[in-house]
mmCIF file of C-alpha atoms and ligand atoms in Angstrom:
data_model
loop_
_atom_site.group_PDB
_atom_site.id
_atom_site.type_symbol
_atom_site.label_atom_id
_atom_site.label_comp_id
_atom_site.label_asym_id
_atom_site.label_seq_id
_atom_site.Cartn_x
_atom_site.Cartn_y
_atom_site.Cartn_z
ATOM 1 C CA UNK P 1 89.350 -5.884 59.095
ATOM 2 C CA UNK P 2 86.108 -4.237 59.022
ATOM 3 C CA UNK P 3 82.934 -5.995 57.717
ATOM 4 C CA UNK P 4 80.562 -4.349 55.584
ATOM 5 C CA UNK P 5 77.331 -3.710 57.499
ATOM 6 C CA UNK P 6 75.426 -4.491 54.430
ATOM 7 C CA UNK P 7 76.638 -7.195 53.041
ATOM 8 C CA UNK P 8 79.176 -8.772 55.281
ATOM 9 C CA UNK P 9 82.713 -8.556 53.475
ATOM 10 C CA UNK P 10 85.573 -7.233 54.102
ATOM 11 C CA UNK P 11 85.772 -3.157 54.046
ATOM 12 C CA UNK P 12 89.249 -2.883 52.303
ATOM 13 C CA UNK P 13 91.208 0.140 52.860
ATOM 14 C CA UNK P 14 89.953 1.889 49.227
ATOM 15 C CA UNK P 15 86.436 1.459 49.926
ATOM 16 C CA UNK P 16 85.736 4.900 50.703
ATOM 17 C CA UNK P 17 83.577 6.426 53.642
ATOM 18 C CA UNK P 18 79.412 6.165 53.506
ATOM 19 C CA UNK P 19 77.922 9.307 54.095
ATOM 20 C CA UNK P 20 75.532 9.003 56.699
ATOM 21 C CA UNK P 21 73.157 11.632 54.251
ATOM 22 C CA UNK P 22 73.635 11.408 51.292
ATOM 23 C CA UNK P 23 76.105 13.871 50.141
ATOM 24 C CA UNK P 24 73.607 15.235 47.520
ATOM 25 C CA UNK P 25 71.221 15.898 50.338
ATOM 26 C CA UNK P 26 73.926 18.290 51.775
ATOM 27 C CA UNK P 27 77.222 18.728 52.830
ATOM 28 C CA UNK P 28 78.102 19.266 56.567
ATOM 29 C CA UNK P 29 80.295 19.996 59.421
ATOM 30 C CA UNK P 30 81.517 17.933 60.992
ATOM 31 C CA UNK P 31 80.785 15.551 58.083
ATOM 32 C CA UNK P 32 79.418 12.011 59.286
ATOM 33 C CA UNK P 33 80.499 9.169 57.908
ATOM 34 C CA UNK P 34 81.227 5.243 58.383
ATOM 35 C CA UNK P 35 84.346 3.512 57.352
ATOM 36 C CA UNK P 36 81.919 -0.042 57.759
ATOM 37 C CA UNK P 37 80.581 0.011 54.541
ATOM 38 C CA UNK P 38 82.299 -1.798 51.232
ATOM 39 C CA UNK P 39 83.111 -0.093 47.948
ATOM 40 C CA UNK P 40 80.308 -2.082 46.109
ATOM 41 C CA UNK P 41 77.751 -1.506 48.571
ATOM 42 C CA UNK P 42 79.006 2.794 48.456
ATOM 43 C CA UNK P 43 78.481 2.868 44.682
ATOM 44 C CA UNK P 44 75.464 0.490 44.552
ATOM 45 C CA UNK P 45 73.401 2.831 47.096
ATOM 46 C CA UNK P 46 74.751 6.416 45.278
ATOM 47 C CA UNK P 47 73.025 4.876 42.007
ATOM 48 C CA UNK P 48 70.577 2.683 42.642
ATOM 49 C CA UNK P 49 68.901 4.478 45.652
ATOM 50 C CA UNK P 50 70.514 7.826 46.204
ATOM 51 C CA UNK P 51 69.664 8.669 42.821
ATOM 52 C CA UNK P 52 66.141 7.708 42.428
ATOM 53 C CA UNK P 53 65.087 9.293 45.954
ATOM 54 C CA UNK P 54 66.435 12.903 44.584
ATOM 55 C CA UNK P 55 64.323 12.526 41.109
ATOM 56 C CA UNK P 56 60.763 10.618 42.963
ATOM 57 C CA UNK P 57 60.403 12.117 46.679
ATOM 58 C CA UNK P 58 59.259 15.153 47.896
ATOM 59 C CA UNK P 59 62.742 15.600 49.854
ATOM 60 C CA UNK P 60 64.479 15.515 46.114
ATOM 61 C CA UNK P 61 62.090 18.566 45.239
ATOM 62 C CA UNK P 62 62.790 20.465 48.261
ATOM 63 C CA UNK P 63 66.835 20.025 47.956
ATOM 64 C CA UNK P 64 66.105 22.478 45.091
ATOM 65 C CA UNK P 65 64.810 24.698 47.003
ATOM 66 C CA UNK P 66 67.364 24.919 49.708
ATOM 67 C CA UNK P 67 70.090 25.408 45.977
ATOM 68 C CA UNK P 68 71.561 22.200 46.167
ATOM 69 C CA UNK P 69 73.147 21.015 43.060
ATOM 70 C CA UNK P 70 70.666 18.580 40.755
ATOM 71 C CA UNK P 71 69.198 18.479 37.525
ATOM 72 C CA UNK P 72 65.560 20.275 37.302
ATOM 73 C CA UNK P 73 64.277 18.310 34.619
ATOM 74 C CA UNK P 74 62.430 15.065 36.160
ATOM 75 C CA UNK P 75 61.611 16.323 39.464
ATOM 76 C CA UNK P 76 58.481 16.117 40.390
ATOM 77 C CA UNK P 77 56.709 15.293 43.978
ATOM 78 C CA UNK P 78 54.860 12.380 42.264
ATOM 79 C CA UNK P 79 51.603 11.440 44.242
ATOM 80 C CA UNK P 80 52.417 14.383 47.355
ATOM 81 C CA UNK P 81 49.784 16.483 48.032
ATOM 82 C CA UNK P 82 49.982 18.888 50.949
ATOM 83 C CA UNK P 83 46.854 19.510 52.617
ATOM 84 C CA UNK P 84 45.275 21.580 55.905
ATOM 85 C CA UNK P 85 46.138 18.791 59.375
ATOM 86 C CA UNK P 86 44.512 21.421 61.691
ATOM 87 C CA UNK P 87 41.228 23.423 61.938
ATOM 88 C CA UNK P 88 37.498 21.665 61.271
ATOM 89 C CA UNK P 89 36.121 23.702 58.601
ATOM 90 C CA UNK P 90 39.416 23.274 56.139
ATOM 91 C CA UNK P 91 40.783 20.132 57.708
ATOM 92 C CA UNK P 92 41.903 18.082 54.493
ATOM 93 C CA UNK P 93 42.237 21.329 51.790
ATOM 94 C CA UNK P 94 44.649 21.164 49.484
ATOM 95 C CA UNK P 95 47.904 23.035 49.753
ATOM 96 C CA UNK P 96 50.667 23.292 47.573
ATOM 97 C CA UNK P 97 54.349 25.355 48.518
ATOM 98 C CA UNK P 98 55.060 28.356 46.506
ATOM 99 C CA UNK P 99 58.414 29.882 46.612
ATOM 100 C CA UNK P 100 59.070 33.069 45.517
ATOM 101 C CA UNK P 101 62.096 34.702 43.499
ATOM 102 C CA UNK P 102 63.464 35.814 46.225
ATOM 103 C CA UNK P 103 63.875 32.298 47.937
ATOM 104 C CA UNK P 104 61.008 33.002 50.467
ATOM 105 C CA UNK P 105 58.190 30.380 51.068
ATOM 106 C CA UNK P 106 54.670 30.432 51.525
ATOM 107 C CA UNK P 107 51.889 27.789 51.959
ATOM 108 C CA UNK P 108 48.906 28.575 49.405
ATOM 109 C CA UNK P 109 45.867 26.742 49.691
ATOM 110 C CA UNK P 110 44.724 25.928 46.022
ATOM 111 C CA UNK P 111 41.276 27.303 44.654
ATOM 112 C CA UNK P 112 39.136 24.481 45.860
ATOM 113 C CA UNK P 113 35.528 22.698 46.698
ATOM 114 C CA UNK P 114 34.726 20.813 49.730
ATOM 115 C CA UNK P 115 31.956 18.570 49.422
ATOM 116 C CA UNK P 116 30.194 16.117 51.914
ATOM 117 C CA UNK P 117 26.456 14.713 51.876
ATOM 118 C CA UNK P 118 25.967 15.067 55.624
ATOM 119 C CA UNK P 119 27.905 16.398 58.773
ATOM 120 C CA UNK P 120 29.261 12.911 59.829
ATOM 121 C CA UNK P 121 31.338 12.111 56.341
ATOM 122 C CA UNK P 122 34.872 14.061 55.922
ATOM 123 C CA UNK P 123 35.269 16.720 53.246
ATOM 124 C CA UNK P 124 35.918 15.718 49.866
ATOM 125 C CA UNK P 125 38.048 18.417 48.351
ATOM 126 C CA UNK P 126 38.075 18.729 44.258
ATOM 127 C CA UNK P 127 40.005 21.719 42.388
ATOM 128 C CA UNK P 128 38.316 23.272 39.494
ATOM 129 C CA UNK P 129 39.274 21.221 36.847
ATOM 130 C CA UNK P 130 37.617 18.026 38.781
ATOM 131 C CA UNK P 131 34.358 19.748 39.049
ATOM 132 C CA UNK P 132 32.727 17.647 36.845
ATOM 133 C CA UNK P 133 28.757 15.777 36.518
ATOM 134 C CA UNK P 134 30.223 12.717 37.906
ATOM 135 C CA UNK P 135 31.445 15.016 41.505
ATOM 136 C CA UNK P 136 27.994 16.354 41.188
ATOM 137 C CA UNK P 137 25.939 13.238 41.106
ATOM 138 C CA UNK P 138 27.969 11.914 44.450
ATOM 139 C CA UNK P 139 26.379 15.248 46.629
ATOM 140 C CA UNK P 140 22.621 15.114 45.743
ATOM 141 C CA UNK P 141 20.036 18.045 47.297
ATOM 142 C CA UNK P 142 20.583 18.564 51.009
ATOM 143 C CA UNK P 143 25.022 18.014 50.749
ATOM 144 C CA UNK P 144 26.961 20.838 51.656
ATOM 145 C CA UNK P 145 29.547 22.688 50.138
ATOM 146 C CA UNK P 146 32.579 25.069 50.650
ATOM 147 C CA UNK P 147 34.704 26.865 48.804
ATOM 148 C CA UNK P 148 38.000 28.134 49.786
ATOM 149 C CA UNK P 149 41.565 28.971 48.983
ATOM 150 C CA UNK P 150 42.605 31.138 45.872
ATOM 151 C CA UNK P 151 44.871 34.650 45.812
ATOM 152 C CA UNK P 152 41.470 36.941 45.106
ATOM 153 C CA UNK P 153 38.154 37.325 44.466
ATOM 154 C CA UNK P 154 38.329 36.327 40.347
ATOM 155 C CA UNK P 155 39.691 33.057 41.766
ATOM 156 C CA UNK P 156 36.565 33.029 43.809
ATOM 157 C CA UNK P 157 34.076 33.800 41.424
ATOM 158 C CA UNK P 158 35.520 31.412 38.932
ATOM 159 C CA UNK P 159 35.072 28.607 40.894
ATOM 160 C CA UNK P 160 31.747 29.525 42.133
ATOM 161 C CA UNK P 161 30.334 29.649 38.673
ATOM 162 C CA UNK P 162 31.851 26.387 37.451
ATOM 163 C CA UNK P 163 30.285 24.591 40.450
ATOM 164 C CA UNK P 164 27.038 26.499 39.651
ATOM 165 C CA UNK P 165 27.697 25.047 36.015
ATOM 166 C CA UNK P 166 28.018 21.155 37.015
ATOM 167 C CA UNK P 167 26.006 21.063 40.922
ATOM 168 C CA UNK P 168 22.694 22.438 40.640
ATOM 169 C CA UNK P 169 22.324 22.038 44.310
ATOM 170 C CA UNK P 170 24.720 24.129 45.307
ATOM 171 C CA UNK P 171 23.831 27.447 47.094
ATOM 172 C CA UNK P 172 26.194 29.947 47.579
ATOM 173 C CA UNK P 173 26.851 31.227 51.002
ATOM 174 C CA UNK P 174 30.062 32.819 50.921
ATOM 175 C CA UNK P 175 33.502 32.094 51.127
ATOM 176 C CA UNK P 176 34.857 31.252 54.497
ATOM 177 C CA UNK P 177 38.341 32.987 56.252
ATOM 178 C CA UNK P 178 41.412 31.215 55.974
ATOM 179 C CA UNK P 179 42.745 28.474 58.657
ATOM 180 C CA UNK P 180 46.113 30.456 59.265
ATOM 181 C CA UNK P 181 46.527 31.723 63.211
ATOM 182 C CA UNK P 182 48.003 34.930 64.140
ATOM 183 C CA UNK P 183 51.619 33.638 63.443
ATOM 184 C CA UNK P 184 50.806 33.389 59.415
ATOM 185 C CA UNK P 185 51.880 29.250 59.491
ATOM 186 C CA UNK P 186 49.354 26.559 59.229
ATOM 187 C CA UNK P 187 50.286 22.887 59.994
ATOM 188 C CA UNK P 188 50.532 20.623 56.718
ATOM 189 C CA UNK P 189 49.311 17.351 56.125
ATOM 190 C CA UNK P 190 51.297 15.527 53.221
ATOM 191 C CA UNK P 191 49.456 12.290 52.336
ATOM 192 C CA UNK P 192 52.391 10.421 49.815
ATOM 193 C CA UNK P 193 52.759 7.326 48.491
ATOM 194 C CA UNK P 194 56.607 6.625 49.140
ATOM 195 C CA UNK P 195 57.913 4.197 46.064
ATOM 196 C CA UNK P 196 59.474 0.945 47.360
ATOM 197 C CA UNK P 197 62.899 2.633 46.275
ATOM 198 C CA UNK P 198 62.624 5.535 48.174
ATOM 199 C CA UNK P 199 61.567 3.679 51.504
ATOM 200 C CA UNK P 200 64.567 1.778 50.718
ATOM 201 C CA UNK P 201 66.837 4.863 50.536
ATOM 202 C CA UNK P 202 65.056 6.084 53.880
ATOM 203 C CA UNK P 203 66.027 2.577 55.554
ATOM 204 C CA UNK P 204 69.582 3.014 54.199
ATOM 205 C CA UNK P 205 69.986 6.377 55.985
ATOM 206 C CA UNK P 206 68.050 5.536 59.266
ATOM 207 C CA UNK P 207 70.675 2.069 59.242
ATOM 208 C CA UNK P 208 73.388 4.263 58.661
ATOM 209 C CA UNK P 209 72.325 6.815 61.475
ATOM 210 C CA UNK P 210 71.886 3.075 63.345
ATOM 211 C CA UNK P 211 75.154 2.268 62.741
ATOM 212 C CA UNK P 212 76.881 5.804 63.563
ATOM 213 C CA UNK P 213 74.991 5.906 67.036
ATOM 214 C CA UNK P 214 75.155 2.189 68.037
ATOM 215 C CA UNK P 215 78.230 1.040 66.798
ATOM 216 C CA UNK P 216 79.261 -0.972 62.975
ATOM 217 C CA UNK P 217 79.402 -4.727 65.929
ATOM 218 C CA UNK P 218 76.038 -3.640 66.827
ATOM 219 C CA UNK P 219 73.894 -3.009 63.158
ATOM 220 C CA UNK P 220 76.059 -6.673 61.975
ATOM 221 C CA UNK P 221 73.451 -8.114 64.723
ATOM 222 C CA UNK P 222 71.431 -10.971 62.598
ATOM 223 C CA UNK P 223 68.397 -8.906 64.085
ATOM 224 C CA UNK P 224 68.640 -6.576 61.314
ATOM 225 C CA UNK P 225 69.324 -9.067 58.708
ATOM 226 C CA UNK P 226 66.005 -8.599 57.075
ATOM 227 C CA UNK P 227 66.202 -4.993 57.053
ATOM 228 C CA UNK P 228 69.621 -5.459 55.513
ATOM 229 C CA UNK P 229 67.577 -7.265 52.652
ATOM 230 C CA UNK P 230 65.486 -5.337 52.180
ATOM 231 C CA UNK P 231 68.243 -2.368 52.004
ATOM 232 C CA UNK P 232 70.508 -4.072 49.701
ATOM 233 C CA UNK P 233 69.289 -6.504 47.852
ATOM 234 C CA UNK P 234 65.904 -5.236 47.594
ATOM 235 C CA UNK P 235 64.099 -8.346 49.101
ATOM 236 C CA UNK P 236 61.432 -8.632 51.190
ATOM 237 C CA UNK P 237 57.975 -6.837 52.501
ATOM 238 C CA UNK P 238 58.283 -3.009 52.172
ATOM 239 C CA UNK P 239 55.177 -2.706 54.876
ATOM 240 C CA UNK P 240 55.562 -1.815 58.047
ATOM 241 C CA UNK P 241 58.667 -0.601 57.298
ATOM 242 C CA UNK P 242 58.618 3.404 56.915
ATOM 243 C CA UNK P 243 55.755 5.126 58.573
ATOM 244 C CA UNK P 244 54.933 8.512 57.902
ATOM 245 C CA UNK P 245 54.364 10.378 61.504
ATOM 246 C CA UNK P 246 51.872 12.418 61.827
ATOM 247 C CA UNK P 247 53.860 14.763 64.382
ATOM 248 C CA UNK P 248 56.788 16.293 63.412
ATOM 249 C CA UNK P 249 59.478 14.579 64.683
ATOM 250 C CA UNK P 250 59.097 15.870 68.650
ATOM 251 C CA UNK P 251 63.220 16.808 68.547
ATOM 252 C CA UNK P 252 62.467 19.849 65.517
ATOM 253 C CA UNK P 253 60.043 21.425 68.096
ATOM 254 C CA UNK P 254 62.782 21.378 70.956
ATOM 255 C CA UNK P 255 65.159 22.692 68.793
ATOM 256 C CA UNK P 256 63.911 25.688 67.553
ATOM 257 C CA UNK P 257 60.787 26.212 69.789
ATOM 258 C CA UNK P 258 58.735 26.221 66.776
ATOM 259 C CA UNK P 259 56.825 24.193 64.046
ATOM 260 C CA UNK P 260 60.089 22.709 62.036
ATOM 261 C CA UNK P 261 63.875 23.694 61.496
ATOM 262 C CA UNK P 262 65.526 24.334 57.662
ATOM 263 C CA UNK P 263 67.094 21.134 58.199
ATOM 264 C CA UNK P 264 67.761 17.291 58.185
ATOM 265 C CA UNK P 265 66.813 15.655 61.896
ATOM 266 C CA UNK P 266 67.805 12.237 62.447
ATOM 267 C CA UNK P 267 67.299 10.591 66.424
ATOM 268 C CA UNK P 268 67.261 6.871 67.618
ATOM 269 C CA UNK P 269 65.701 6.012 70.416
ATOM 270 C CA UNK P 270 65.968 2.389 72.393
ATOM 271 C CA UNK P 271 63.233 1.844 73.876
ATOM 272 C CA UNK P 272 62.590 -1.647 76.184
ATOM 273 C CA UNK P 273 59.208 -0.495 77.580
ATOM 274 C CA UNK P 274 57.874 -1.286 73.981
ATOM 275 C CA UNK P 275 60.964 -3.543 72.661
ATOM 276 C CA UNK P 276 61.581 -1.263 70.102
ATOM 277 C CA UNK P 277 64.665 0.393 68.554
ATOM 278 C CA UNK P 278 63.312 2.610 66.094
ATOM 279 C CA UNK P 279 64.825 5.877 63.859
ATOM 280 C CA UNK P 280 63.364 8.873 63.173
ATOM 281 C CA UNK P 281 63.983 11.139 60.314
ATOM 282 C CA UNK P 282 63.061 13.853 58.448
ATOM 283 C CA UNK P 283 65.050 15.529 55.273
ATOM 284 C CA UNK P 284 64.495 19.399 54.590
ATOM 285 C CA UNK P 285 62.454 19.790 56.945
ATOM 286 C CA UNK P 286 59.728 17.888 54.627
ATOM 287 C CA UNK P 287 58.023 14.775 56.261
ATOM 288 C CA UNK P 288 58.643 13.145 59.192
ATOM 289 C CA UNK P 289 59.207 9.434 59.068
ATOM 290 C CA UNK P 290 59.791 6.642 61.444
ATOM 291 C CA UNK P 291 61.709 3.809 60.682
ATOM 292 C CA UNK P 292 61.461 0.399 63.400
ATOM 293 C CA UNK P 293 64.239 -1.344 63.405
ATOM 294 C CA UNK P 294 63.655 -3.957 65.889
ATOM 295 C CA UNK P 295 60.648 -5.240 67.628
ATOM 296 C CA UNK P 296 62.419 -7.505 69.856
ATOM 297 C CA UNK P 297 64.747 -4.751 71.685
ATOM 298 C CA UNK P 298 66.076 -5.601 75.211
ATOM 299 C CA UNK P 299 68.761 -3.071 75.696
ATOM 300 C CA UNK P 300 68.522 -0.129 77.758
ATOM 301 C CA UNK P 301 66.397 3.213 77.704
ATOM 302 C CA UNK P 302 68.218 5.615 75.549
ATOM 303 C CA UNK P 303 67.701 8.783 72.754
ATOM 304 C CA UNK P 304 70.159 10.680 70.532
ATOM 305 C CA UNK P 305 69.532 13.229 67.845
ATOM 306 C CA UNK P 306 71.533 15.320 65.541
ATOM 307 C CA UNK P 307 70.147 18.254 63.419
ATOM 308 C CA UNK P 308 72.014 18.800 60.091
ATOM 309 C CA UNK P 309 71.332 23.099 58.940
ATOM 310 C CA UNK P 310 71.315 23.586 55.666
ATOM 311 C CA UNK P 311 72.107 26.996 56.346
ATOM 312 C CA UNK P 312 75.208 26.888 58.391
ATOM 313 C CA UNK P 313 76.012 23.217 57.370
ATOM 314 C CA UNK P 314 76.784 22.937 60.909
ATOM 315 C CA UNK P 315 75.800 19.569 62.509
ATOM 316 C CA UNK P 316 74.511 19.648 66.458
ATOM 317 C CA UNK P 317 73.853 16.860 68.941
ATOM 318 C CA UNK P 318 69.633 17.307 69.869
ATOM 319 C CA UNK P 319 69.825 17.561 73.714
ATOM 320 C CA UNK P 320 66.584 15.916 73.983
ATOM 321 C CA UNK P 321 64.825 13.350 71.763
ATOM 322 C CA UNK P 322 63.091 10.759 73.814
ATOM 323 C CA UNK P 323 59.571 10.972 72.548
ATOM 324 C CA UNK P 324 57.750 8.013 74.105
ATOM 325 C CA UNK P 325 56.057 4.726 72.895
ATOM 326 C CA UNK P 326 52.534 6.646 72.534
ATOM 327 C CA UNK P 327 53.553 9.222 70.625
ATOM 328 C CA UNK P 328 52.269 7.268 67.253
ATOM 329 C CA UNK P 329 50.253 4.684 67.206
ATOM 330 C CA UNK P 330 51.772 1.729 67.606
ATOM 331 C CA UNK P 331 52.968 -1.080 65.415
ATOM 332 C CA UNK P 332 51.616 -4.325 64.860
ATOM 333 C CA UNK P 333 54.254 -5.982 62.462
ATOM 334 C CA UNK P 334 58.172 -7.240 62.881
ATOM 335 C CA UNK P 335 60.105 -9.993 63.883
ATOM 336 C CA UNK P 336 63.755 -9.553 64.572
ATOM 337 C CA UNK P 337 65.473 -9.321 68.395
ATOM 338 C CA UNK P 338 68.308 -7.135 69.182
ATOM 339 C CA UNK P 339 70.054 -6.408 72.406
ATOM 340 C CA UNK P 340 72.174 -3.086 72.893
ATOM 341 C CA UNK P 341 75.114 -2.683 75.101
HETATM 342 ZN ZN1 ZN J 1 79.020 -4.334 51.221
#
């Protein structure tokens, strides 16, 4: 009999199959699943992660969009705010996703200051309603300003004034041309404070993915006993577990030849040259994470990746995923050994 990967019992024959996403994240063809998880350990991840992910994250927000099924009401992207990644003058901005009636989406970058006292600090970017005397006592005479984003000129001219209002040494100078290239897409920063829950759901479907790829013999290892913990039984250190990447994850890029897919992407990679097993995953196409399983990997050299469309609900093997040990900076913490074979 089957032990549960989570929590060690048996898997008796009415326990059900895990989805390897969670089924309100989509449903897909083929549809992935492991028979090496318990009947507890199903029902205790559909409510007490599963559920919380879809009403706190970002990736519960955009299942919305893409017309899965879920309650409105309580959705929010708590703490995520978008901004510019690319371009000097509106590096940092502030962003936000608008999607139309007709299901299309565009980036809009919000009606906005940027202030900084001197060319070596970063922008600090305030919307209107955070102009106030305390933003205008941090840039004394001599800072510099910018103002940028908004539909037209009204939203231009009301923001100028109220900085006029509250920073008397502000000088107008115009307002500067937005940071989108020729192809209309600009590349998003989302800065997010992932609740402990969430990272937990995110470890649940990277171990999953773990398990799928590697085998149910292979995620029992005691290796991943402390990521099990933390999975289950919500114990342990939630740093320097889920990273957010920078990148997207290299595998969208591949796929579709440019920034992103509509999709979920979920690879592992084994990789001895750094000792590390690690996941990577993103869900609709949101933010890329990477999850490190093991530290302490001695197995050999290896990538797989699968993309999950939320169009076709088709599911396709990535043909190539291996991204490299530099392609993030790397990690300092972990503890656990595995071997692959
Ligand atoms: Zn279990």
């Amino acid at each position: 009999m089957k032990k549960c990967i989570y929590c060690r019992c048996d898997v008796t024959a009415d326990a059900g199959r895990e989805h390897v996403i969670p089924q309100s994240f989509g449903v897909f063809k083929p549809d992935l699943t492991l028979n090496c998880v318990c009947r507890t350990c199903n029902g205790y991840f559909g409510s007490k992660l599963e559920w919380p992910m879809l009403i706190e994250s970002i990736e519960g927000g955009r299942r919305l969009q893409f017309g899965l099924k879920g309650t409105v009401g309580g959705i929010g992207t708590k703490g995520v705010m978008p901004t510019v990644a690319e371009g000097d003058d509106w590096k940092g901005a502030r962003t936000r996703i608008r999607t139309e009636k007709d299901g299309t989406e565009s980036t809009e970058v919000l009606p906005q200051v940027g202030a900084r006292r001197n060319a070596s600090d970063p922008w600090e970017w305030v919307l209107a309603h955070e102009l106030t005397t305390e933003f205008a006592d941090r840039y004394p005479k001599g800072s510099e300003f910018r103002i940028v984003g908004g539909n037209d000129e009204a939203d231009n001219d009301r923001i100028v004034q109220k900085l006029i209002a509250v920073c008397t040494t502000f000088v107008y100078g115009g307002k500067m041309n937005p940071p989108f290239s020729g192809d209309g897409k600009v590349m998003l920063h989302v800065e997010t404070q992932t609740s402990r829950v969430v990272g937990r759901c995110l470890c649940k479907i990277a171990f999953n993915y773990m398990a799928m790829t590697c085998g149910d013999t292979f995620a029992l290892a005691r290796d991943f006993d402390q990521m099990r913990e933390f999975i289950r039984n919500d114990v342990g250190d939630e740093m320097g577990r889920v990273f957010v990447k920078h990148k997207p994850i290299i595998a969208q890029e591949i796929l579709s030849g440019q920034r992103g897919t509509d999709g979920h992407v979920l690879t592992v990679e084994g990789r001895p040259a750094d000792s590390t097993l690690e996941i990577q995953l993103t869900l609709f196409n949101s933010i890329p994470y990477r999850i490190p399983m093991t530290r302490n990997y001695i197995g050999h050299r290896f990538a797989q990746g699968h993309h999950f469309s939320l169009e076709s609900g088709e599911v396709s093997e990535l043909k190539t995923t291996y991204a490299g040990p530099d392609f993030d900076p790397p990690i300092s913490s972990g503890s656990s050994s595995a071997k692959f074979d």
